[in-house]
mmCIF file of N, CA and C in Angstrom:
data_model
loop_
_atom_site.group_PDB
_atom_site.id
_atom_site.type_symbol
_atom_site.label_atom_id
_atom_site.label_comp_id
_atom_site.label_asym_id
_atom_site.label_seq_id
_atom_site.Cartn_x
_atom_site.Cartn_y
_atom_site.Cartn_z
ATOM 1 N N MET A 1 -23.051 26.293 -10.234
ATOM 2 C CA MET A 1 -21.669 26.192 -9.637
ATOM 3 C C MET A 1 -21.527 27.171 -8.255
ATOM 4 N N ASP A 2 -22.623 27.057 -7.742
ATOM 5 C CA ASP A 2 -22.876 27.801 -6.436
ATOM 6 C C ASP A 2 -21.705 27.790 -5.325
ATOM 7 N N THR A 3 -21.435 26.711 -5.268
ATOM 8 C CA THR A 3 -20.384 26.654 -4.007
ATOM 9 C C THR A 3 -18.992 26.349 -4.607
ATOM 10 N N ALA A 4 -18.807 26.713 -5.707
ATOM 11 C CA ALA A 4 -17.399 26.476 -6.247
ATOM 12 C C ALA A 4 -16.546 27.347 -5.884
ATOM 13 N N ILE A 5 -15.150 27.064 -5.854
ATOM 14 C CA ILE A 5 -14.061 27.970 -5.448
ATOM 15 C C ILE A 5 -13.344 28.324 -6.961
ATOM 16 N N LYS A 6 -12.652 29.364 -6.880
ATOM 17 C CA LYS A 6 -11.650 29.491 -7.796
ATOM 18 C C LYS A 6 -10.300 29.127 -7.781
ATOM 19 N N ILE A 7 -9.752 28.224 -8.438
ATOM 20 C CA ILE A 7 -8.293 27.975 -8.484
ATOM 21 C C ILE A 7 -7.714 28.379 -9.818
ATOM 22 N N ALA A 8 -6.259 29.031 -9.555
ATOM 23 C CA ALA A 8 -5.584 29.134 -10.615
ATOM 24 C C ALA A 8 -4.293 28.352 -10.882
ATOM 25 N N PHE A 9 -3.769 28.068 -12.178
ATOM 26 C CA PHE A 9 -2.923 27.107 -12.441
ATOM 27 C C PHE A 9 -1.875 28.019 -13.388
ATOM 28 N N ALA A 10 -0.532 28.121 -12.833
ATOM 29 C CA ALA A 10 0.433 28.673 -13.927
ATOM 30 C C ALA A 10 0.992 27.758 -14.736
ATOM 31 N N THR A 11 0.604 28.253 -16.015
ATOM 32 C CA THR A 11 0.608 27.223 -17.151
ATOM 33 C C THR A 11 0.601 28.127 -18.689
ATOM 34 N N THR A 12 1.586 27.259 -19.529
ATOM 35 C CA THR A 12 1.828 28.070 -20.758
ATOM 36 C C THR A 12 0.991 27.145 -21.838
ATOM 37 N N ASP A 13 0.691 26.000 -21.386
ATOM 38 C CA ASP A 13 -0.295 25.187 -22.476
ATOM 39 C C ASP A 13 -1.314 24.892 -22.118
ATOM 40 N N MET A 14 -1.936 25.371 -20.970
ATOM 41 C CA MET A 14 -3.431 25.049 -20.543
ATOM 42 C C MET A 14 -3.604 23.721 -20.105
ATOM 43 N N ASN A 15 -2.765 22.758 -20.283
ATOM 44 C CA ASN A 15 -2.735 21.315 -19.849
ATOM 45 C C ASN A 15 -1.844 21.164 -18.226
ATOM 46 N N THR A 16 -0.729 21.615 -18.288
ATOM 47 C CA THR A 16 0.194 21.409 -17.215
ATOM 48 C C THR A 16 0.520 22.516 -16.397
ATOM 49 N N VAL A 17 1.049 22.255 -15.212
ATOM 50 C CA VAL A 17 1.496 23.299 -14.352
ATOM 51 C C VAL A 17 3.026 23.302 -14.779
ATOM 52 N N ASN A 18 3.682 24.491 -15.514
ATOM 53 C CA ASN A 18 4.887 24.406 -15.962
ATOM 54 C C ASN A 18 5.521 25.736 -15.630
ATOM 55 N N GLN A 19 5.213 26.714 -14.965
ATOM 56 C CA GLN A 19 5.556 27.795 -14.677
ATOM 57 C C GLN A 19 5.836 27.970 -13.179
ATOM 58 N N HIS A 20 6.928 28.826 -12.897
ATOM 59 C CA HIS A 20 7.199 29.621 -11.571
ATOM 60 C C HIS A 20 6.059 30.825 -11.557
ATOM 61 N N PHE A 21 5.505 31.004 -10.240
ATOM 62 C CA PHE A 21 4.390 31.909 -10.019
ATOM 63 C C PHE A 21 4.934 33.546 -10.431
ATOM 64 N N GLY A 22 6.307 33.944 -10.045
ATOM 65 C CA GLY A 22 6.729 35.239 -10.295
ATOM 66 C C GLY A 22 6.916 35.320 -11.613
ATOM 67 N N SER A 23 7.333 34.308 -12.638
ATOM 68 C CA SER A 23 7.553 34.475 -13.991
ATOM 69 C C SER A 23 6.552 33.952 -15.000
ATOM 70 N N SER A 24 5.365 33.526 -14.276
ATOM 71 C CA SER A 24 4.148 33.102 -15.230
ATOM 72 C C SER A 24 4.081 34.062 -16.424
ATOM 73 N N LYS A 25 3.744 33.330 -17.450
ATOM 74 C CA LYS A 25 3.313 34.299 -18.381
ATOM 75 C C LYS A 25 1.732 34.168 -18.514
ATOM 76 N N SER A 26 1.250 32.988 -18.068
ATOM 77 C CA SER A 26 -0.556 32.831 -18.047
ATOM 78 C C SER A 26 -0.827 32.034 -16.969
ATOM 79 N N PHE A 27 -2.076 32.242 -16.849
ATOM 80 C CA PHE A 27 -2.723 31.327 -15.680
ATOM 81 C C PHE A 27 -4.120 30.940 -16.159
ATOM 82 N N ALA A 28 -4.376 29.557 -15.904
ATOM 83 C CA ALA A 28 -5.648 29.057 -16.421
ATOM 84 C C ALA A 28 -6.539 29.266 -14.873
ATOM 85 N N VAL A 29 -7.722 29.743 -14.951
ATOM 86 C CA VAL A 29 -8.339 29.880 -13.796
ATOM 87 C C VAL A 29 -9.814 28.914 -13.972
ATOM 88 N N TYR A 30 -9.791 28.112 -13.069
ATOM 89 C CA TYR A 30 -11.131 27.327 -13.016
ATOM 90 C C TYR A 30 -12.017 27.481 -12.058
ATOM 91 N N ALA A 31 -13.153 27.363 -12.116
ATOM 92 C CA ALA A 31 -14.115 27.010 -10.749
ATOM 93 C C ALA A 31 -14.368 25.767 -10.721
ATOM 94 N N VAL A 32 -14.076 25.601 -9.266
ATOM 95 C CA VAL A 32 -14.125 23.633 -8.933
ATOM 96 C C VAL A 32 -15.186 23.567 -7.827
ATOM 97 N N ASP A 33 -15.899 22.540 -7.855
ATOM 98 C CA ASP A 33 -16.687 22.124 -6.940
ATOM 99 C C ASP A 33 -16.537 20.693 -6.615
ATOM 100 N N PRO A 34 -17.122 19.898 -5.801
ATOM 101 C CA PRO A 34 -16.812 18.545 -5.690
ATOM 102 C C PRO A 34 -17.232 17.550 -6.922
ATOM 103 N N ASP A 35 -18.231 18.145 -7.710
ATOM 104 C CA ASP A 35 -18.514 17.293 -8.924
ATOM 105 C C ASP A 35 -18.083 17.783 -10.172
ATOM 106 N N ARG A 36 -17.759 18.989 -10.354
ATOM 107 C CA ARG A 36 -17.583 19.656 -11.608
ATOM 108 C C ARG A 36 -16.319 20.769 -11.646
ATOM 109 N N SER A 37 -15.797 20.975 -12.860
ATOM 110 C CA SER A 37 -14.741 22.054 -12.864
ATOM 111 C C SER A 37 -15.151 22.786 -14.214
ATOM 112 N N GLU A 38 -14.790 23.866 -14.201
ATOM 113 C CA GLU A 38 -15.282 24.864 -15.381
ATOM 114 C C GLU A 38 -14.080 26.059 -15.575
ATOM 115 N N LEU A 39 -13.451 26.090 -16.813
ATOM 116 C CA LEU A 39 -12.420 26.894 -17.099
ATOM 117 C C LEU A 39 -13.243 28.079 -17.262
ATOM 118 N N LEU A 40 -12.641 29.219 -16.250
ATOM 119 C CA LEU A 40 -13.436 30.611 -16.496
ATOM 120 C C LEU A 40 -12.644 31.533 -17.157
ATOM 121 N N GLU A 41 -11.238 31.481 -17.040
ATOM 122 C CA GLU A 41 -10.449 32.467 -17.790
ATOM 123 C C GLU A 41 -9.027 31.944 -17.817
ATOM 124 N N ALA A 42 -8.560 32.305 -19.316
ATOM 125 C CA ALA A 42 -6.984 32.243 -19.372
ATOM 126 C C ALA A 42 -6.472 33.579 -19.661
ATOM 127 N N ALA A 43 -5.921 33.734 -18.464
ATOM 128 C CA ALA A 43 -5.290 35.208 -18.333
ATOM 129 C C ALA A 43 -3.657 34.952 -18.752
ATOM 130 N N GLN A 44 -3.291 35.879 -19.789
ATOM 131 C CA GLN A 44 -2.046 36.289 -20.495
ATOM 132 C C GLN A 44 -1.264 37.429 -19.993
ATOM 133 N N PHE A 45 -0.043 37.403 -19.662
ATOM 134 C CA PHE A 45 0.670 38.527 -19.309
ATOM 135 C C PHE A 45 1.597 38.758 -20.430
ATOM 136 N N GLY A 46 2.145 39.938 -20.605
ATOM 137 C CA GLY A 46 3.241 40.285 -21.498
ATOM 138 C C GLY A 46 4.377 39.752 -20.917
ATOM 139 N N ASP A 47 5.667 40.019 -21.536
ATOM 140 C CA ASP A 47 6.769 40.048 -20.760
ATOM 141 C C ASP A 47 7.133 41.073 -19.739
ATOM 142 N N LEU A 48 7.227 40.759 -18.648
ATOM 143 C CA LEU A 48 7.570 41.471 -17.500
ATOM 144 C C LEU A 48 9.029 41.304 -17.214
ATOM 145 N N ALA A 49 9.730 42.464 -16.841
ATOM 146 C CA ALA A 49 10.932 42.186 -16.212
ATOM 147 C C ALA A 49 10.983 41.442 -14.983
ATOM 148 N N GLN A 50 11.879 40.431 -14.778
ATOM 149 C CA GLN A 50 11.856 39.357 -13.676
ATOM 150 C C GLN A 50 12.336 39.900 -12.302
ATOM 151 N N ASP A 51 13.767 39.853 -12.481
ATOM 152 C CA ASP A 51 14.672 39.795 -10.978
ATOM 153 C C ASP A 51 14.528 41.296 -10.629
ATOM 154 N N GLY A 52 13.969 41.220 -9.346
ATOM 155 C CA GLY A 52 13.739 42.831 -8.526
ATOM 156 C C GLY A 52 12.597 43.518 -9.060
ATOM 157 N N ASN A 53 11.953 43.089 -9.801
ATOM 158 C CA ASN A 53 10.398 43.651 -10.437
ATOM 159 C C ASN A 53 9.324 43.192 -9.495
ATOM 160 N N GLU A 54 9.204 44.159 -8.117
ATOM 161 C CA GLU A 54 8.099 43.391 -7.433
ATOM 162 C C GLU A 54 6.874 43.869 -8.200
ATOM 163 N N ASP A 55 6.689 44.819 -9.064
ATOM 164 C CA ASP A 55 5.423 45.269 -9.639
ATOM 165 C C ASP A 55 4.861 43.936 -10.564
ATOM 166 N N LYS A 56 5.501 43.125 -11.061
ATOM 167 C CA LYS A 56 5.126 42.040 -11.773
ATOM 168 C C LYS A 56 4.102 41.167 -10.958
ATOM 169 N N LEU A 57 4.541 41.045 -9.638
ATOM 170 C CA LEU A 57 3.658 40.144 -8.723
ATOM 171 C C LEU A 57 2.234 41.102 -8.561
ATOM 172 N N SER A 58 2.033 42.460 -8.454
ATOM 173 C CA SER A 58 0.792 43.021 -8.044
ATOM 174 C C SER A 58 -0.064 43.045 -9.230
ATOM 175 N N VAL A 59 0.415 42.928 -10.560
ATOM 176 C CA VAL A 59 -0.510 42.301 -11.636
ATOM 177 C C VAL A 59 -1.131 41.283 -11.303
ATOM 178 N N LYS A 60 -0.309 40.261 -11.244
ATOM 179 C CA LYS A 60 -0.768 38.813 -11.012
ATOM 180 C C LYS A 60 -1.776 38.765 -9.790
ATOM 181 N N LEU A 61 -1.358 39.324 -8.409
ATOM 182 C CA LEU A 61 -2.028 39.215 -7.420
ATOM 183 C C LEU A 61 -3.552 39.740 -7.645
ATOM 184 N N GLN A 62 -3.590 41.027 -8.626
ATOM 185 C CA GLN A 62 -4.906 41.608 -8.760
ATOM 186 C C GLN A 62 -5.782 40.687 -9.629
ATOM 187 N N MET A 63 -5.001 39.940 -10.607
ATOM 188 C CA MET A 63 -5.640 39.196 -11.420
ATOM 189 C C MET A 63 -6.413 37.522 -10.743
ATOM 190 N N LEU A 64 -5.553 37.404 -9.739
ATOM 191 C CA LEU A 64 -6.039 36.230 -8.697
ATOM 192 C C LEU A 64 -6.671 36.458 -7.734
ATOM 193 N N GLU A 65 -7.332 37.920 -7.708
ATOM 194 C CA GLU A 65 -7.972 38.401 -6.457
ATOM 195 C C GLU A 65 -9.122 37.340 -5.576
ATOM 196 N N ASP A 66 -9.946 36.857 -6.546
ATOM 197 C CA ASP A 66 -10.906 35.949 -5.923
ATOM 198 C C ASP A 66 -10.578 34.555 -6.084
ATOM 199 N N CYS A 67 -9.523 34.105 -6.150
ATOM 200 C CA CYS A 67 -8.791 32.803 -6.328
ATOM 201 C C CYS A 67 -8.651 32.338 -4.733
ATOM 202 N N ALA A 68 -8.921 30.828 -4.434
ATOM 203 C CA ALA A 68 -8.526 30.310 -3.216
ATOM 204 C C ALA A 68 -7.032 29.889 -3.281
ATOM 205 N N ALA A 69 -6.744 29.655 -4.426
ATOM 206 C CA ALA A 69 -5.341 28.946 -4.446
ATOM 207 C C ALA A 69 -4.739 29.302 -5.861
ATOM 208 N N VAL A 70 -3.325 29.014 -6.028
ATOM 209 C CA VAL A 70 -2.654 29.199 -7.250
ATOM 210 C C VAL A 70 -1.658 28.040 -7.231
ATOM 211 N N TYR A 71 -1.767 26.977 -8.136
ATOM 212 C CA TYR A 71 -0.825 25.964 -8.272
ATOM 213 C C TYR A 71 0.186 26.405 -9.154
ATOM 214 N N CYS A 72 1.657 26.174 -8.865
ATOM 215 C CA CYS A 72 2.745 26.515 -9.438
ATOM 216 C C CYS A 72 3.890 25.500 -9.339
ATOM 217 N N GLN A 73 4.933 25.722 -10.184
ATOM 218 C CA GLN A 73 5.965 24.940 -10.081
ATOM 219 C C GLN A 73 6.811 25.292 -8.969
ATOM 220 N N ALA A 74 7.005 26.698 -8.774
ATOM 221 C CA ALA A 74 7.681 27.271 -7.444
ATOM 222 C C ALA A 74 7.130 28.665 -7.283
ATOM 223 N N VAL A 75 7.750 29.083 -6.253
ATOM 224 C CA VAL A 75 7.284 30.496 -5.734
ATOM 225 C C VAL A 75 8.090 30.952 -4.754
ATOM 226 N N GLY A 76 8.585 32.407 -5.079
ATOM 227 C CA GLY A 76 9.410 32.959 -3.836
ATOM 228 C C GLY A 76 9.005 33.495 -2.590
ATOM 229 N N ALA A 77 9.574 33.623 -1.640
ATOM 230 C CA ALA A 77 9.269 33.925 -0.691
ATOM 231 C C ALA A 77 8.458 35.203 -0.360
ATOM 232 N N SER A 78 8.792 36.249 -1.051
ATOM 233 C CA SER A 78 8.096 37.439 -1.210
ATOM 234 C C SER A 78 6.915 37.159 -1.797
ATOM 235 N N ALA A 79 6.660 36.396 -2.714
ATOM 236 C CA ALA A 79 5.374 36.101 -3.285
ATOM 237 C C ALA A 79 4.624 35.113 -2.589
ATOM 238 N N ILE A 80 5.151 34.335 -1.745
ATOM 239 C CA ILE A 80 4.446 33.680 -0.590
ATOM 240 C C ILE A 80 3.751 34.498 0.119
ATOM 241 N N LYS A 81 4.372 35.442 0.885
ATOM 242 C CA LYS A 81 3.745 36.345 1.697
ATOM 243 C C LYS A 81 2.725 37.324 1.171
ATOM 244 N N GLN A 82 2.928 37.819 -0.201
ATOM 245 C CA GLN A 82 1.982 38.815 -0.770
ATOM 246 C C GLN A 82 0.667 37.537 -1.127
ATOM 247 N N LEU A 83 0.751 36.589 -1.461
ATOM 248 C CA LEU A 83 -0.230 35.741 -1.917
ATOM 249 C C LEU A 83 -1.193 35.305 -0.488
ATOM 250 N N VAL A 84 -0.423 34.977 0.314
ATOM 251 C CA VAL A 84 -0.971 34.822 1.858
ATOM 252 C C VAL A 84 -1.846 35.861 2.253
ATOM 253 N N ALA A 85 -1.208 37.142 2.085
ATOM 254 C CA ALA A 85 -1.780 38.264 2.600
ATOM 255 C C ALA A 85 -3.117 38.756 2.145
ATOM 256 N N HIS A 86 -3.293 38.081 0.774
ATOM 257 C CA HIS A 86 -4.403 38.581 -0.206
ATOM 258 C C HIS A 86 -5.425 37.163 0.050
ATOM 259 N N GLY A 87 -5.195 36.235 0.861
ATOM 260 C CA GLY A 87 -5.906 35.123 1.230
ATOM 261 C C GLY A 87 -6.051 34.077 0.109
ATOM 262 N N ILE A 88 -4.740 33.890 -0.754
ATOM 263 C CA ILE A 88 -4.543 33.044 -1.811
ATOM 264 C C ILE A 88 -3.578 31.926 -1.411
ATOM 265 N N GLN A 89 -3.939 30.856 -1.462
ATOM 266 C CA GLN A 89 -2.858 29.826 -0.797
ATOM 267 C C GLN A 89 -1.943 29.206 -2.076
ATOM 268 N N PRO A 90 -0.680 29.576 -1.916
ATOM 269 C CA PRO A 90 0.377 28.898 -2.770
ATOM 270 C C PRO A 90 0.459 27.309 -2.685
ATOM 271 N N VAL A 91 0.172 26.821 -3.843
ATOM 272 C CA VAL A 91 0.553 25.342 -3.948
ATOM 273 C C VAL A 91 1.562 24.941 -4.968
ATOM 274 N N LYS A 92 2.579 24.183 -4.481
ATOM 275 C CA LYS A 92 3.810 24.148 -5.338
ATOM 276 C C LYS A 92 3.511 22.428 -5.632
ATOM 277 N N VAL A 93 3.572 22.195 -6.896
ATOM 278 C CA VAL A 93 3.548 20.998 -7.515
ATOM 279 C C VAL A 93 4.946 20.592 -8.304
ATOM 280 N N HIS A 94 5.025 19.221 -8.727
ATOM 281 C CA HIS A 94 6.017 18.933 -9.612
ATOM 282 C C HIS A 94 5.802 19.662 -10.975
ATOM 283 N N GLU A 95 6.659 19.845 -11.667
ATOM 284 C CA GLU A 95 6.812 20.341 -13.019
ATOM 285 C C GLU A 95 5.989 19.196 -13.774
ATOM 286 N N GLY A 96 5.259 19.800 -14.649
ATOM 287 C CA GLY A 96 4.397 19.037 -15.705
ATOM 288 C C GLY A 96 3.259 18.367 -15.154
ATOM 289 N N SER A 97 2.910 18.807 -13.884
ATOM 290 C CA SER A 97 1.758 17.961 -13.162
ATOM 291 C C SER A 97 0.247 18.406 -14.032
ATOM 292 N N LYS A 98 -0.371 17.699 -14.418
ATOM 293 C CA LYS A 98 -1.496 17.717 -15.178
ATOM 294 C C LYS A 98 -2.649 18.385 -14.507
ATOM 295 N N ILE A 99 -3.194 19.540 -15.086
ATOM 296 C CA ILE A 99 -4.126 20.452 -14.662
ATOM 297 C C ILE A 99 -5.373 19.473 -14.022
ATOM 298 N N ALA A 100 -5.675 18.594 -15.203
ATOM 299 C CA ALA A 100 -6.944 17.775 -14.952
ATOM 300 C C ALA A 100 -6.838 16.837 -13.588
ATOM 301 N N ASP A 101 -5.556 16.185 -13.348
ATOM 302 C CA ASP A 101 -5.255 15.480 -12.314
ATOM 303 C C ASP A 101 -5.470 16.358 -10.919
ATOM 304 N N LEU A 102 -4.659 17.729 -11.102
ATOM 305 C CA LEU A 102 -4.676 18.435 -9.839
ATOM 306 C C LEU A 102 -6.404 18.979 -9.170
ATOM 307 N N ILE A 103 -7.012 19.119 -10.627
ATOM 308 C CA ILE A 103 -8.415 19.151 -10.225
ATOM 309 C C ILE A 103 -9.245 18.073 -9.671
ATOM 310 N N ALA A 104 -8.930 16.911 -10.341
ATOM 311 C CA ALA A 104 -9.469 15.531 -9.573
ATOM 312 C C ALA A 104 -9.199 15.324 -8.277
ATOM 313 N N ASP A 105 -7.948 15.721 -7.919
ATOM 314 C CA ASP A 105 -7.445 15.447 -6.649
ATOM 315 C C ASP A 105 -8.261 16.474 -5.503
ATOM 316 N N LEU A 106 -8.208 17.633 -6.056
ATOM 317 C CA LEU A 106 -9.029 18.686 -5.185
ATOM 318 C C LEU A 106 -10.173 18.269 -5.059
ATOM 319 N N GLN A 107 -11.161 17.682 -5.982
ATOM 320 C CA GLN A 107 -12.645 17.445 -5.912
ATOM 321 C C GLN A 107 -12.499 16.139 -4.980
ATOM 322 N N ASN A 108 -11.714 15.276 -4.937
ATOM 323 C CA ASN A 108 -11.640 14.056 -4.015
ATOM 324 C C ASN A 108 -11.572 14.841 -2.785
ATOM 325 N N GLU A 109 -10.560 15.751 -2.407
ATOM 326 C CA GLU A 109 -10.403 16.358 -0.939
ATOM 327 C C GLU A 109 -11.592 16.977 -0.669
ATOM 328 N N LEU A 110 -12.308 17.686 -1.550
ATOM 329 C CA LEU A 110 -13.440 18.503 -1.263
ATOM 330 C C LEU A 110 -14.567 17.502 -0.926
ATOM 331 N N LYS A 111 -14.956 16.146 -1.384
ATOM 332 C CA LYS A 111 -15.879 15.195 -1.076
ATOM 333 C C LYS A 111 -15.246 14.608 0.498
ATOM 334 N N SER A 112 -14.081 14.246 0.704
ATOM 335 C CA SER A 112 -13.594 13.482 1.706
ATOM 336 C C SER A 112 -13.320 14.255 3.051
ATOM 337 N N GLY A 113 -13.352 15.731 2.776
ATOM 338 C CA GLY A 113 -12.972 16.649 4.055
ATOM 339 C C GLY A 113 -11.653 17.461 3.726
ATOM 340 N N PRO A 114 -11.953 18.693 3.604
ATOM 341 C CA PRO A 114 -11.029 19.414 3.106
ATOM 342 C C PRO A 114 -9.700 19.817 4.240
ATOM 343 N N SER A 115 -8.582 20.026 3.595
ATOM 344 C CA SER A 115 -7.347 20.491 4.472
ATOM 345 C C SER A 115 -7.765 21.930 4.995
ATOM 346 N N SER A 116 -7.214 22.388 6.109
ATOM 347 C CA SER A 116 -7.332 23.845 6.629
ATOM 348 C C SER A 116 -7.457 24.959 5.705
ATOM 349 N N TRP A 117 -6.345 24.893 4.676
ATOM 350 C CA TRP A 117 -6.636 26.062 3.875
ATOM 351 C C TRP A 117 -7.830 25.847 2.771
ATOM 352 N N LEU A 118 -8.126 24.612 2.546
ATOM 353 C CA LEU A 118 -9.256 24.514 1.545
ATOM 354 C C LEU A 118 -10.588 24.812 2.260
ATOM 355 N N ALA A 119 -10.749 24.410 3.693
ATOM 356 C CA ALA A 119 -11.764 24.794 4.463
ATOM 357 C C ALA A 119 -11.889 26.232 4.784
ATOM 358 N N LYS A 120 -10.823 26.638 4.767
ATOM 359 C CA LYS A 120 -11.075 28.463 4.759
ATOM 360 C C LYS A 120 -11.657 28.996 3.549
ATOM 361 N N ALA A 121 -11.008 28.570 2.553
ATOM 362 C CA ALA A 121 -11.466 29.064 1.144
ATOM 363 C C ALA A 121 -12.944 28.656 0.933
ATOM 364 N N ILE A 122 -13.509 27.570 1.299
ATOM 365 C CA ILE A 122 -14.746 27.151 0.970
ATOM 366 C C ILE A 122 -15.768 28.192 1.894
ATOM 367 N N ASN A 123 -15.255 28.402 3.141
ATOM 368 C CA ASN A 123 -15.891 29.178 4.088
ATOM 369 C C ASN A 123 -16.033 30.683 3.571
ATOM 370 N N LYS A 124 -14.900 31.253 3.086
ATOM 371 C CA LYS A 124 -14.929 32.588 2.296
ATOM 372 C C LYS A 124 -15.749 32.607 1.310
ATOM 373 N N ALA A 125 -15.921 31.492 0.547
ATOM 374 C CA ALA A 125 -16.550 31.465 -0.794
ATOM 375 C C ALA A 125 -18.152 31.699 -0.544
ATOM 376 N N LYS A 126 -18.592 30.803 0.731
ATOM 377 C CA LYS A 126 -19.719 30.929 1.047
ATOM 378 C C LYS A 126 -20.428 32.155 1.460
ATOM 379 N N GLY A 127 -19.311 33.014 1.835
ATOM 380 C CA GLY A 127 -19.645 34.446 2.461
ATOM 381 C C GLY A 127 -20.176 34.221 3.918
ATOM 382 N N PHE A 128 -20.822 35.639 4.591
ATOM 383 C CA PHE A 128 -21.249 35.788 5.906
ATOM 384 C C PHE A 128 -22.560 35.280 5.932
ATOM 385 N N ASP A 129 -23.116 34.296 6.642
ATOM 386 C CA ASP A 129 -24.474 33.926 6.999
ATOM 387 C C ASP A 129 -25.016 34.537 8.037
ATOM 388 N N PRO A 130 -25.951 35.455 7.892
ATOM 389 C CA PRO A 130 -26.466 36.252 8.982
ATOM 390 C C PRO A 130 -27.422 35.383 9.784
ATOM 391 N N SER A 131 -27.790 34.270 9.441
ATOM 392 C CA SER A 131 -28.484 33.333 10.179
ATOM 393 C C SER A 131 -27.733 32.334 10.958
ATOM 394 N N ARG A 132 -26.728 32.286 10.965
ATOM 395 C CA ARG A 132 -25.686 31.375 11.541
ATOM 396 C C ARG A 132 -26.031 31.030 13.000
ATOM 397 N N PHE A 133 -26.578 32.224 13.519
ATOM 398 C CA PHE A 133 -26.613 32.039 15.365
ATOM 399 C C PHE A 133 -27.991 31.757 15.463
ATOM 400 N N ASP A 134 -28.972 31.640 14.521
ATOM 401 C CA ASP A 134 -30.450 31.498 15.094
ATOM 402 C C ASP A 134 -30.852 30.360 15.794
ATOM 403 N N ALA A 135 -30.182 29.387 15.371
ATOM 404 C CA ALA A 135 -30.542 28.144 16.212
ATOM 405 C C ALA A 135 -29.908 28.127 17.662
ATOM 406 N N MET A 136 -28.824 28.809 18.064
ATOM 407 C CA MET A 136 -28.318 28.928 19.229
ATOM 408 C C MET A 136 -29.193 29.837 20.087
ATOM 409 N N GLU A 137 -29.647 31.016 19.342
ATOM 410 C CA GLU A 137 -30.664 31.742 20.145
ATOM 411 C C GLU A 137 -31.933 31.251 20.469
ATOM 412 N N GLU A 138 -32.288 30.361 19.641
ATOM 413 C CA GLU A 138 -33.748 29.673 19.784
ATOM 414 C C GLU A 138 -33.453 28.515 20.977
ATOM 415 N N GLU A 139 -32.344 28.393 21.247
ATOM 416 C CA GLU A 139 -32.037 27.293 22.583
ATOM 417 C C GLU A 139 -31.576 27.996 23.622
ATOM 418 N N GLY A 140 -31.752 29.444 23.697
ATOM 419 C CA GLY A 140 -31.719 30.371 24.887
ATOM 420 C C GLY A 140 -30.418 30.880 24.976
ATOM 421 N N TRP A 141 -29.518 30.671 24.125
ATOM 422 C CA TRP A 141 -28.122 31.163 24.092
ATOM 423 C C TRP A 141 -28.093 32.854 24.091
ATOM 424 N N SER A 142 -27.395 33.627 24.833
ATOM 425 C CA SER A 142 -27.243 35.031 24.750
ATOM 426 C C SER A 142 -25.779 35.342 25.166
ATOM 427 N N GLU A 143 -25.630 36.573 24.671
ATOM 428 C CA GLU A 143 -24.252 37.232 24.801
ATOM 429 C C GLU A 143 -24.317 37.585 26.239
#
């Protein structure tokens, strides 16, 4: 799954998205490409003090470091800012949305043409390609 992106889901049952990002007790992290998906990790957090405890977010952000997105039931404004600053797209879904259905929707989007956040995530996952300008140089382009 060389071209896969990592996606996290805020869940307690590993089947549905049923958690608010800030108060989530666990995440299911998947590698997803257009044809396959694979559960990489089921990260669990202990009971963290909720209101006014910004430290609870740093632990989660660190765990989601390589993820392109996190699907959750809800997410607060402070968390959105921090997620976006880390290059992680927050995706709010209806309570009880099935992870398998969300992965299938994401795979369909990957096949048909990704949205802007997904295109950025794909390019980030591919990394820097040092040969990306070779064809232009061969055509005579120069700085």
